[in-house]
JSON list of C-alpha atoms in Angstrom, two decimals:
[
{"chain": "H", "resi": 913, "resn": "UNK", "atom": "CA", "xyz": [0.25, -0.14, -0.22]},
{"chain": "H", "resi": 914, "resn": "UNK", "atom": "CA", "xyz": [0.65, 3.42, -0.36]},
{"chain": "H", "resi": 915, "resn": "UNK", "atom": "CA", "xyz": [2.72, 5.20, 2.35]},
{"chain": "H", "resi": 916, "resn": "UNK", "atom": "CA", "xyz": [4.34, 8.56, 3.43]},
{"chain": "H", "resi": 917, "resn": "UNK", "atom": "CA", "xyz": [6.20, 8.19, 6.66]},
{"chain": "H", "resi": 918, "resn": "UNK", "atom": "CA", "xyz": [7.23, 11.00, 8.76]},
{"chain": "H", "resi": 919, "resn": "UNK", "atom": "CA", "xyz": [9.24, 10.37, 12.38]},
{"chain": "H", "resi": 920, "resn": "UNK", "atom": "CA", "xyz": [5.97, 10.55, 14.81]},
{"chain": "H", "resi": 921, "resn": "UNK", "atom": "CA", "xyz": [7.95, 11.20, 17.65]},
{"chain": "H", "resi": 922, "resn": "UNK", "atom": "CA", "xyz": [9.25, 15.01, 18.69]},
{"chain": "H", "resi": 923, "resn": "UNK", "atom": "CA", "xyz": [12.31, 16.08, 17.53]},
{"chain": "H", "resi": 924, "resn": "UNK", "atom": "CA", "xyz": [13.70, 17.90, 20.45]},
{"chain": "H", "resi": 925, "resn": "UNK", "atom": "CA", "xyz": [17.22, 19.93, 19.88]},
{"chain": "H", "resi": 926, "resn": "UNK", "atom": "CA", "xyz": [19.38, 22.76, 21.06]},
{"chain": "H", "resi": 927, "resn": "UNK", "atom": "CA", "xyz": [19.33, 26.40, 19.84]},
{"chain": "H", "resi": 928, "resn": "UNK", "atom": "CA", "xyz": [22.02, 26.85, 17.06]},
{"chain": "H", "resi": 929, "resn": "UNK", "atom": "CA", "xyz": [22.36, 22.94, 15.72]},
{"chain": "H", "resi": 930, "resn": "UNK", "atom": "CA", "xyz": [20.70, 21.51, 12.86]},
{"chain": "H", "resi": 931, "resn": "UNK", "atom": "CA", "xyz": [17.39, 19.94, 12.92]},
{"chain": "H", "resi": 932, "resn": "UNK", "atom": "CA", "xyz": [16.77, 17.06, 10.37]},
{"chain": "H", "resi": 933, "resn": "UNK", "atom": "CA", "xyz": [13.49, 15.88, 9.76]},
{"chain": "H", "resi": 934, "resn": "UNK", "atom": "CA", "xyz": [13.14, 12.62, 7.42]},
{"chain": "H", "resi": 935, "resn": "UNK", "atom": "CA", "xyz": [10.10, 12.00, 5.40]},
{"chain": "H", "resi": 936, "resn": "UNK", "atom": "CA", "xyz": [9.95, 8.71, 3.38]},
{"chain": "H", "resi": 937, "resn": "UNK", "atom": "CA", "xyz": [7.64, 7.04, 0.62]},
{"chain": "H", "resi": 938, "resn": "UNK", "atom": "CA", "xyz": [7.09, 3.70, -0.49]},
{"chain": "H", "resi": 939, "resn": "UNK", "atom": "CA", "xyz": [4.71, 2.78, -3.62]},
{"chain": "H", "resi": 940, "resn": "UNK", "atom": "CA", "xyz": [4.73, 6.57, -4.96]},
{"chain": "H", "resi": 941, "resn": "UNK", "atom": "CA", "xyz": [6.44, 8.07, -7.96]},
{"chain": "H", "resi": 942, "resn": "UNK", "atom": "CA", "xyz": [5.72, 11.80, -7.09]},
{"chain": "H", "resi": 943, "resn": "UNK", "atom": "CA", "xyz": [6.50, 14.80, -9.39]},
{"chain": "H", "resi": 944, "resn": "UNK", "atom": "CA", "xyz": [7.27, 16.80, -6.43]},
{"chain": "H", "resi": 945, "resn": "UNK", "atom": "CA", "xyz": [7.61, 17.03, -3.04]},
{"chain": "H", "resi": 946, "resn": "UNK", "atom": "CA", "xyz": [6.43, 20.03, -0.36]},
{"chain": "H", "resi": 947, "resn": "UNK", "atom": "CA", "xyz": [7.33, 21.06, 2.95]},
{"chain": "H", "resi": 948, "resn": "UNK", "atom": "CA", "xyz": [5.16, 23.18, 5.35]},
{"chain": "H", "resi": 949, "resn": "UNK", "atom": "CA", "xyz": [5.31, 24.36, 8.49]},
{"chain": "H", "resi": 950, "resn": "UNK", "atom": "CA", "xyz": [1.94, 24.03, 10.85]},
{"chain": "H", "resi": 951, "resn": "UNK", "atom": "CA", "xyz": [2.05, 25.96, 14.31]},
{"chain": "H", "resi": 952, "resn": "UNK", "atom": "CA", "xyz": [-1.04, 25.10, 16.37]},
{"chain": "H", "resi": 953, "resn": "UNK", "atom": "CA", "xyz": [-4.19, 26.24, 15.73]},
{"chain": "H", "resi": 954, "resn": "UNK", "atom": "CA", "xyz": [-3.23, 27.25, 12.14]},
{"chain": "H", "resi": 955, "resn": "UNK", "atom": "CA", "xyz": [-3.24, 26.39, 8.82]},
{"chain": "H", "resi": 956, "resn": "UNK", "atom": "CA", "xyz": [-0.17, 25.00, 7.15]},
{"chain": "H", "resi": 957, "resn": "UNK", "atom": "CA", "xyz": [2.16, 27.59, 5.47]},
{"chain": "H", "resi": 958, "resn": "UNK", "atom": "CA", "xyz": [4.46, 26.28, 2.31]},
{"chain": "H", "resi": 959, "resn": "UNK", "atom": "CA", "xyz": [8.16, 26.37, 2.51]},
{"chain": "H", "resi": 960, "resn": "UNK", "atom": "CA", "xyz": [9.75, 24.62, 0.02]},
{"chain": "H", "resi": 961, "resn": "UNK", "atom": "CA", "xyz": [8.89, 23.13, -3.26]},
{"chain": "H", "resi": 962, "resn": "UNK", "atom": "CA", "xyz": [11.47, 20.20, -5.07]},
{"chain": "H", "resi": 963, "resn": "UNK", "atom": "CA", "xyz": [10.64, 18.42, -8.16]},
{"chain": "H", "resi": 964, "resn": "UNK", "atom": "CA", "xyz": [11.85, 14.95, -8.78]},
{"chain": "H", "resi": 965, "resn": "UNK", "atom": "CA", "xyz": [14.82, 15.77, -11.51]},
{"chain": "H", "resi": 966, "resn": "UNK", "atom": "CA", "xyz": [16.56, 18.09, -8.60]},
{"chain": "H", "resi": 967, "resn": "UNK", "atom": "CA", "xyz": [18.76, 17.24, -5.70]},
{"chain": "H", "resi": 968, "resn": "UNK", "atom": "CA", "xyz": [18.77, 19.62, -3.56]},
{"chain": "H", "resi": 969, "resn": "UNK", "atom": "CA", "xyz": [16.59, 23.07, -2.52]},
{"chain": "H", "resi": 970, "resn": "UNK", "atom": "CA", "xyz": [17.60, 25.85, -0.04]},
{"chain": "H", "resi": 971, "resn": "UNK", "atom": "CA", "xyz": [15.63, 28.73, 0.88]},
{"chain": "H", "resi": 972, "resn": "UNK", "atom": "CA", "xyz": [17.75, 30.85, 3.66]},
{"chain": "H", "resi": 973, "resn": "UNK", "atom": "CA", "xyz": [18.09, 28.66, 6.93]},
{"chain": "H", "resi": 974, "resn": "UNK", "atom": "CA", "xyz": [16.03, 25.67, 5.01]},
{"chain": "H", "resi": 975, "resn": "UNK", "atom": "CA", "xyz": [17.80, 22.76, 2.86]},
{"chain": "H", "resi": 976, "resn": "UNK", "atom": "CA", "xyz": [15.50, 20.18, 1.34]},
{"chain": "H", "resi": 977, "resn": "UNK", "atom": "CA", "xyz": [16.86, 17.26, -0.40]},
{"chain": "H", "resi": 978, "resn": "UNK", "atom": "CA", "xyz": [15.15, 14.33, -2.77]},
{"chain": "H", "resi": 979, "resn": "UNK", "atom": "CA", "xyz": [16.10, 10.69, -3.74]},
{"chain": "H", "resi": 980, "resn": "UNK", "atom": "CA", "xyz": [13.57, 8.84, -5.95]},
{"chain": "H", "resi": 981, "resn": "UNK", "atom": "CA", "xyz": [15.78, 6.19, -5.34]},
{"chain": "H", "resi": 982, "resn": "UNK", "atom": "CA", "xyz": [15.79, 5.80, -1.53]},
{"chain": "H", "resi": 983, "resn": "UNK", "atom": "CA", "xyz": [12.41, 7.35, -1.47]},
{"chain": "H", "resi": 984, "resn": "UNK", "atom": "CA", "xyz": [13.17, 9.84, 0.49]},
{"chain": "H", "resi": 985, "resn": "UNK", "atom": "CA", "xyz": [13.80, 13.10, 1.24]},
{"chain": "H", "resi": 986, "resn": "UNK", "atom": "CA", "xyz": [15.67, 15.30, 4.02]},
{"chain": "H", "resi": 987, "resn": "UNK", "atom": "CA", "xyz": [14.64, 18.49, 5.42]},
{"chain": "H", "resi": 988, "resn": "UNK", "atom": "CA", "xyz": [17.29, 20.87, 6.96]},
{"chain": "H", "resi": 989, "resn": "UNK", "atom": "CA", "xyz": [17.28, 23.62, 9.48]},
{"chain": "H", "resi": 990, "resn": "UNK", "atom": "CA", "xyz": [20.56, 24.87, 9.93]},
{"chain": "H", "resi": 991, "resn": "UNK", "atom": "CA", "xyz": [21.33, 27.21, 12.72]},
{"chain": "H", "resi": 992, "resn": "UNK", "atom": "CA", "xyz": [17.99, 26.75, 14.65]},
{"chain": "H", "resi": 993, "resn": "UNK", "atom": "CA", "xyz": [16.03, 28.69, 16.97]},
{"chain": "H", "resi": 994, "resn": "UNK", "atom": "CA", "xyz": [13.09, 28.49, 19.35]},
{"chain": "H", "resi": 995, "resn": "UNK", "atom": "CA", "xyz": [11.10, 30.50, 16.49]},
{"chain": "H", "resi": 996, "resn": "UNK", "atom": "CA", "xyz": [11.56, 27.25, 14.31]},
{"chain": "H", "resi": 997, "resn": "UNK", "atom": "CA", "xyz": [9.27, 25.24, 16.76]},
{"chain": "H", "resi": 998, "resn": "UNK", "atom": "CA", "xyz": [6.64, 23.62, 14.99]},
{"chain": "H", "resi": 999, "resn": "UNK", "atom": "CA", "xyz": [5.31, 20.68, 13.07]},
{"chain": "H", "resi": 1000, "resn": "UNK", "atom": "CA", "xyz": [6.74, 20.19, 9.80]},
{"chain": "H", "resi": 1001, "resn": "UNK", "atom": "CA", "xyz": [5.22, 18.04, 7.22]},
{"chain": "H", "resi": 1002, "resn": "UNK", "atom": "CA", "xyz": [5.95, 16.89, 3.67]},
{"chain": "H", "resi": 1003, "resn": "UNK", "atom": "CA", "xyz": [3.83, 16.53, 0.74]},
{"chain": "H", "resi": 1004, "resn": "UNK", "atom": "CA", "xyz": [3.79, 14.34, -2.15]},
{"chain": "H", "resi": 1005, "resn": "UNK", "atom": "CA", "xyz": [2.18, 15.12, -5.58]},
{"chain": "H", "resi": 1006, "resn": "UNK", "atom": "CA", "xyz": [1.34, 12.26, -7.40]},
{"chain": "H", "resi": 1007, "resn": "UNK", "atom": "CA", "xyz": [0.24, 11.51, -11.11]},
{"chain": "H", "resi": 1008, "resn": "UNK", "atom": "CA", "xyz": [-3.15, 11.96, -10.06]},
{"chain": "H", "resi": 1009, "resn": "UNK", "atom": "CA", "xyz": [-3.00, 15.28, -9.01]},
{"chain": "H", "resi": 1010, "resn": "UNK", "atom": "CA", "xyz": [-3.34, 14.76, -5.46]},
{"chain": "H", "resi": 1011, "resn": "UNK", "atom": "CA", "xyz": [-1.80, 16.36, -2.33]},
{"chain": "H", "resi": 1012, "resn": "UNK", "atom": "CA", "xyz": [-0.85, 13.59, 0.13]},
{"chain": "H", "resi": 1013, "resn": "UNK", "atom": "CA", "xyz": [0.83, 14.18, 3.46]},
{"chain": "H", "resi": 1014, "resn": "UNK", "atom": "CA", "xyz": [2.62, 13.04, 5.49]},
{"chain": "H", "resi": 1015, "resn": "UNK", "atom": "CA", "xyz": [1.13, 13.15, 9.43]},
{"chain": "H", "resi": 1016, "resn": "UNK", "atom": "CA", "xyz": [4.17, 15.57, 10.22]},
{"chain": "H", "resi": 1017, "resn": "UNK", "atom": "CA", "xyz": [7.10, 15.64, 12.78]},
{"chain": "H", "resi": 1018, "resn": "UNK", "atom": "CA", "xyz": [6.92, 18.13, 15.82]},
{"chain": "H", "resi": 1019, "resn": "UNK", "atom": "CA", "xyz": [9.76, 19.85, 16.05]},
{"chain": "H", "resi": 1020, "resn": "UNK", "atom": "CA", "xyz": [11.19, 21.29, 19.81]},
{"chain": "H", "resi": 1021, "resn": "UNK", "atom": "CA", "xyz": [13.93, 23.88, 20.01]},
{"chain": "H", "resi": 1022, "resn": "UNK", "atom": "CA", "xyz": [14.96, 24.67, 23.41]},
{"chain": "H", "resi": 1023, "resn": "UNK", "atom": "CA", "xyz": [17.58, 27.48, 24.53]},
{"chain": "L", "resi": 925, "resn": "UNK", "atom": "CA", "xyz": [-4.33, 40.40, 0.57]},
{"chain": "L", "resi": 926, "resn": "UNK", "atom": "CA", "xyz": [-6.51, 38.68, 3.58]},
{"chain": "L", "resi": 927, "resn": "UNK", "atom": "CA", "xyz": [-5.26, 35.34, 2.50]},
{"chain": "L", "resi": 928, "resn": "UNK", "atom": "CA", "xyz": [-7.98, 32.60, 2.37]},
{"chain": "L", "resi": 929, "resn": "UNK", "atom": "CA", "xyz": [-10.60, 33.00, 4.82]},
{"chain": "L", "resi": 930, "resn": "UNK", "atom": "CA", "xyz": [-12.89, 30.36, 6.31]},
{"chain": "L", "resi": 931, "resn": "UNK", "atom": "CA", "xyz": [-16.26, 30.80, 8.80]},
{"chain": "L", "resi": 932, "resn": "UNK", "atom": "CA", "xyz": [-17.15, 29.63, 11.01]},
{"chain": "L", "resi": 933, "resn": "UNK", "atom": "CA", "xyz": [-13.62, 29.55, 13.14]},
{"chain": "L", "resi": 934, "resn": "UNK", "atom": "CA", "xyz": [-15.71, 26.56, 15.55]},
{"chain": "L", "resi": 935, "resn": "UNK", "atom": "CA", "xyz": [-19.18, 25.06, 15.09]},
{"chain": "L", "resi": 936, "resn": "UNK", "atom": "CA", "xyz": [-20.04, 22.89, 18.18]},
{"chain": "L", "resi": 937, "resn": "UNK", "atom": "CA", "xyz": [-23.75, 20.75, 16.87]},
{"chain": "L", "resi": 938, "resn": "UNK", "atom": "CA", "xyz": [-25.25, 18.12, 17.55]},
{"chain": "L", "resi": 939, "resn": "UNK", "atom": "CA", "xyz": [-25.38, 14.71, 15.92]},
{"chain": "L", "resi": 940, "resn": "UNK", "atom": "CA", "xyz": [-27.81, 14.70, 13.22]},
{"chain": "L", "resi": 941, "resn": "UNK", "atom": "CA", "xyz": [-27.88, 18.56, 12.05]},
{"chain": "L", "resi": 942, "resn": "UNK", "atom": "CA", "xyz": [-26.73, 19.93, 8.91]},
{"chain": "L", "resi": 943, "resn": "UNK", "atom": "CA", "xyz": [-23.59, 21.81, 8.95]},
{"chain": "L", "resi": 944, "resn": "UNK", "atom": "CA", "xyz": [-21.75, 24.23, 6.47]},
{"chain": "L", "resi": 945, "resn": "UNK", "atom": "CA", "xyz": [-18.42, 25.36, 6.42]},
{"chain": "L", "resi": 946, "resn": "UNK", "atom": "CA", "xyz": [-17.53, 28.72, 4.26]},
{"chain": "L", "resi": 947, "resn": "UNK", "atom": "CA", "xyz": [-14.51, 29.42, 2.50]},
{"chain": "L", "resi": 948, "resn": "UNK", "atom": "CA", "xyz": [-13.14, 32.01, 0.39]},
{"chain": "L", "resi": 949, "resn": "UNK", "atom": "CA", "xyz": [-9.97, 31.51, -1.37]},
{"chain": "L", "resi": 950, "resn": "UNK", "atom": "CA", "xyz": [-7.21, 34.12, -2.37]},
{"chain": "L", "resi": 951, "resn": "UNK", "atom": "CA", "xyz": [-8.21, 36.45, -5.32]},
{"chain": "L", "resi": 952, "resn": "UNK", "atom": "CA", "xyz": [-6.94, 35.25, -8.43]},
{"chain": "L", "resi": 953, "resn": "UNK", "atom": "CA", "xyz": [-6.52, 31.65, -7.27]},
{"chain": "L", "resi": 954, "resn": "UNK", "atom": "CA", "xyz": [-8.01, 29.05, -9.26]},
{"chain": "L", "resi": 955, "resn": "UNK", "atom": "CA", "xyz": [-7.83, 26.02, -7.28]},
{"chain": "L", "resi": 956, "resn": "UNK", "atom": "CA", "xyz": [-9.54, 25.34, -4.25]},
{"chain": "L", "resi": 957, "resn": "UNK", "atom": "CA", "xyz": [-8.73, 22.17, -2.01]},
{"chain": "L", "resi": 958, "resn": "UNK", "atom": "CA", "xyz": [-11.08, 21.28, 0.91]},
{"chain": "L", "resi": 959, "resn": "UNK", "atom": "CA", "xyz": [-9.09, 19.18, 3.62]},
{"chain": "L", "resi": 960, "resn": "UNK", "atom": "CA", "xyz": [-9.66, 16.98, 7.12]},
{"chain": "L", "resi": 961, "resn": "UNK", "atom": "CA", "xyz": [-7.58, 17.12, 9.62]},
{"chain": "L", "resi": 962, "resn": "UNK", "atom": "CA", "xyz": [-7.39, 14.59, 12.63]},
{"chain": "L", "resi": 963, "resn": "UNK", "atom": "CA", "xyz": [-4.97, 13.15, 14.91]},
{"chain": "L", "resi": 964, "resn": "UNK", "atom": "CA", "xyz": [-5.19, 9.48, 13.69]},
{"chain": "L", "resi": 965, "resn": "UNK", "atom": "CA", "xyz": [-5.55, 10.38, 10.10]},
{"chain": "L", "resi": 966, "resn": "UNK", "atom": "CA", "xyz": [-3.76, 13.15, 9.77]},
{"chain": "L", "resi": 967, "resn": "UNK", "atom": "CA", "xyz": [-4.35, 16.05, 6.79]},
{"chain": "L", "resi": 968, "resn": "UNK", "atom": "CA", "xyz": [-6.72, 14.36, 4.32]},
{"chain": "L", "resi": 969, "resn": "UNK", "atom": "CA", "xyz": [-7.43, 16.04, 0.74]},
{"chain": "L", "resi": 970, "resn": "UNK", "atom": "CA", "xyz": [-11.20, 15.57, 0.06]},
{"chain": "L", "resi": 971, "resn": "UNK", "atom": "CA", "xyz": [-12.11, 17.39, -2.63]},
{"chain": "L", "resi": 972, "resn": "UNK", "atom": "CA", "xyz": [-10.37, 20.08, -4.79]},
{"chain": "L", "resi": 973, "resn": "UNK", "atom": "CA", "xyz": [-12.00, 22.28, -7.48]},
{"chain": "L", "resi": 974, "resn": "UNK", "atom": "CA", "xyz": [-10.18, 23.76, -10.70]},
{"chain": "L", "resi": 975, "resn": "UNK", "atom": "CA", "xyz": [-11.83, 27.08, -12.03]},
{"chain": "L", "resi": 976, "resn": "UNK", "atom": "CA", "xyz": [-14.91, 26.15, -10.14]},
{"chain": "L", "resi": 977, "resn": "UNK", "atom": "CA", "xyz": [-15.36, 22.72, -11.45]},
{"chain": "L", "resi": 978, "resn": "UNK", "atom": "CA", "xyz": [-14.61, 19.80, -8.81]},
{"chain": "L", "resi": 979, "resn": "UNK", "atom": "CA", "xyz": [-11.85, 17.42, -10.21]},
{"chain": "L", "resi": 980, "resn": "UNK", "atom": "CA", "xyz": [-11.50, 14.55, -7.55]},
{"chain": "L", "resi": 981, "resn": "UNK", "atom": "CA", "xyz": [-13.70, 13.94, -5.02]},
{"chain": "L", "resi": 982, "resn": "UNK", "atom": "CA", "xyz": [-12.70, 10.47, -3.87]},
{"chain": "L", "resi": 983, "resn": "UNK", "atom": "CA", "xyz": [-11.59, 11.68, -0.67]},
{"chain": "L", "resi": 984, "resn": "UNK", "atom": "CA", "xyz": [-15.16, 12.36, 0.35]},
{"chain": "L", "resi": 985, "resn": "UNK", "atom": "CA", "xyz": [-15.99, 10.13, 2.78]},
{"chain": "L", "resi": 986, "resn": "UNK", "atom": "CA", "xyz": [-19.25, 9.22, 2.25]},
{"chain": "L", "resi": 987, "resn": "UNK", "atom": "CA", "xyz": [-22.78, 10.74, 0.75]},
{"chain": "L", "resi": 988, "resn": "UNK", "atom": "CA", "xyz": [-23.67, 12.70, 3.76]},
{"chain": "L", "resi": 989, "resn": "UNK", "atom": "CA", "xyz": [-20.53, 15.02, 2.77]},
{"chain": "L", "resi": 990, "resn": "UNK", "atom": "CA", "xyz": [-20.97, 17.49, -0.36]},
{"chain": "L", "resi": 991, "resn": "UNK", "atom": "CA", "xyz": [-19.02, 20.70, -1.48]},
{"chain": "L", "resi": 992, "resn": "UNK", "atom": "CA", "xyz": [-19.86, 22.99, -3.67]},
{"chain": "L", "resi": 993, "resn": "UNK", "atom": "CA", "xyz": [-18.06, 26.55, -5.93]},
{"chain": "L", "resi": 994, "resn": "UNK", "atom": "CA", "xyz": [-20.67, 28.45, -7.42]},
{"chain": "L", "resi": 995, "resn": "UNK", "atom": "CA", "xyz": [-18.19, 31.19, -8.62]},
{"chain": "L", "resi": 996, "resn": "UNK", "atom": "CA", "xyz": [-14.25, 32.16, -7.90]},
{"chain": "L", "resi": 997, "resn": "UNK", "atom": "CA", "xyz": [-14.78, 33.48, -4.51]},
{"chain": "L", "resi": 998, "resn": "UNK", "atom": "CA", "xyz": [-16.53, 31.24, -2.34]},
{"chain": "L", "resi": 999, "resn": "UNK", "atom": "CA", "xyz": [-16.98, 27.42, -1.88]},
{"chain": "L", "resi": 1000, "resn": "UNK", "atom": "CA", "xyz": [-18.85, 25.70, 0.57]},
{"chain": "L", "resi": 1001, "resn": "UNK", "atom": "CA", "xyz": [-18.77, 22.08, 2.60]},
{"chain": "L", "resi": 1002, "resn": "UNK", "atom": "CA", "xyz": [-21.58, 20.39, 4.12]},
{"chain": "L", "resi": 1003, "resn": "UNK", "atom": "CA", "xyz": [-22.13, 17.58, 5.80]},
{"chain": "L", "resi": 1004, "resn": "UNK", "atom": "CA", "xyz": [-25.59, 16.36, 6.65]},
{"chain": "L", "resi": 1005, "resn": "UNK", "atom": "CA", "xyz": [-26.46, 14.87, 8.86]},
{"chain": "L", "resi": 1006, "resn": "UNK", "atom": "CA", "xyz": [-23.40, 15.16, 11.12]},
{"chain": "L", "resi": 1007, "resn": "UNK", "atom": "CA", "xyz": [-21.90, 12.52, 13.09]},
{"chain": "L", "resi": 1008, "resn": "UNK", "atom": "CA", "xyz": [-19.51, 12.45, 16.40]},
{"chain": "L", "resi": 1009, "resn": "UNK", "atom": "CA", "xyz": [-16.88, 10.71, 14.12]},
{"chain": "L", "resi": 1010, "resn": "UNK", "atom": "CA", "xyz": [-16.23, 13.86, 11.56]},
{"chain": "L", "resi": 1011, "resn": "UNK", "atom": "CA", "xyz": [-15.23, 15.82, 14.51]},
{"chain": "L", "resi": 1012, "resn": "UNK", "atom": "CA", "xyz": [-11.80, 17.47, 13.31]},
{"chain": "L", "resi": 1013, "resn": "UNK", "atom": "CA", "xyz": [-10.48, 20.55, 11.83]},
{"chain": "L", "resi": 1014, "resn": "UNK", "atom": "CA", "xyz": [-11.76, 21.54, 8.28]},
{"chain": "L", "resi": 1015, "resn": "UNK", "atom": "CA", "xyz": [-9.12, 23.14, 6.02]},
{"chain": "L", "resi": 1016, "resn": "UNK", "atom": "CA", "xyz": [-9.45, 25.22, 3.31]},
{"chain": "L", "resi": 1017, "resn": "UNK", "atom": "CA", "xyz": [-6.73, 26.05, 0.90]},
{"chain": "L", "resi": 1018, "resn": "UNK", "atom": "CA", "xyz": [-6.38, 27.50, -2.84]},
{"chain": "L", "resi": 1019, "resn": "UNK", "atom": "CA", "xyz": [-3.45, 27.95, -5.33]},
{"chain": "L", "resi": 1020, "resn": "UNK", "atom": "CA", "xyz": [-2.66, 29.65, -8.35]},
{"chain": "L", "resi": 1021, "resn": "UNK", "atom": "CA", "xyz": [-2.42, 26.80, -10.34]},
{"chain": "L", "resi": 1022, "resn": "UNK", "atom": "CA", "xyz": [-3.95, 23.81, -12.71]},
{"chain": "L", "resi": 1023, "resn": "UNK", "atom": "CA", "xyz": [-3.81, 22.08, -9.75]},
{"chain": "L", "resi": 1024, "resn": "UNK", "atom": "CA", "xyz": [-1.07, 20.92, -6.96]},
{"chain": "L", "resi": 1025, "resn": "UNK", "atom": "CA", "xyz": [1.40, 19.68, -9.81]},
{"chain": "L", "resi": 1026, "resn": "UNK", "atom": "CA", "xyz": [3.40, 23.47, -10.01]},
{"chain": "L", "resi": 1027, "resn": "UNK", "atom": "CA", "xyz": [2.43, 25.43, -6.95]},
{"chain": "L", "resi": 1028, "resn": "UNK", "atom": "CA", "xyz": [2.09, 25.86, -3.36]},
{"chain": "L", "resi": 1029, "resn": "UNK", "atom": "CA", "xyz": [-0.72, 25.86, -1.60]},
{"chain": "L", "resi": 1030, "resn": "UNK", "atom": "CA", "xyz": [-2.24, 29.00, 0.70]},
{"chain": "L", "resi": 1031, "resn": "UNK", "atom": "CA", "xyz": [-4.35, 27.38, 3.90]},
{"chain": "L", "resi": 1032, "resn": "UNK", "atom": "CA", "xyz": [-6.81, 28.96, 5.78]},
{"chain": "L", "resi": 1033, "resn": "UNK", "atom": "CA", "xyz": [-7.00, 28.94, 9.61]},
{"chain": "L", "resi": 1034, "resn": "UNK", "atom": "CA", "xyz": [-9.79, 26.40, 9.62]},
{"chain": "L", "resi": 1035, "resn": "UNK", "atom": "CA", "xyz": [-12.36, 25.40, 10.87]},
{"chain": "L", "resi": 1036, "resn": "UNK", "atom": "CA", "xyz": [-12.58, 23.41, 14.34]},
{"chain": "L", "resi": 1037, "resn": "UNK", "atom": "CA", "xyz": [-15.64, 21.41, 14.08]},
{"chain": "L", "resi": 1038, "resn": "UNK", "atom": "CA", "xyz": [-17.38, 19.16, 17.15]},
{"chain": "L", "resi": 1039, "resn": "UNK", "atom": "CA", "xyz": [-20.40, 16.92, 16.97]},
{"chain": "L", "resi": 1040, "resn": "UNK", "atom": "CA", "xyz": [-21.67, 16.14, 20.29]}
]
């Protein structure tokens, strides 16, 4: 069956370190992948999009990689800050034009 | 721009009642999506429209759910009759593409629905 897996356990890291979040998928052939941030009580906010023919994408302190052989995307936040604490969702676009979301990983950055 | 607007923000209703959720997408966006989010199932796509036409409604749980988009600036999601298992946060999102293939989606603040 088709699955998108993100770490269900919270990731706790110290301020200034690099946070790395993982998104693994099975039985999909995504055209591209997106990452969103969601704060409690709010809707998801788009962060980055990476296409299947791109290996890496950067935006300020954010970096996303996409390995279609491993069926995995990694999301990095460098020099993390307490304000980066949130839930991060990955989402795949399939050939059916749907955006399928993972369940998200909660990141907690402590001072 | 005010972003995607949803109303009401909170809705508490009794089982069996009709519930209508409303959404105003960002002006100029031509795709609109309805999602449901729960702790157990995460964020699920219910239905999406392109140029006011429903493209894919395979995520709609059952016939009790219906959605309309009478014009480019308004959409409704209706549940009739509502059941306790419909309790969730319902999000509306819009984008400026012909579907989710190209562009990011902008989400509204959500409607928290509680069915007792």
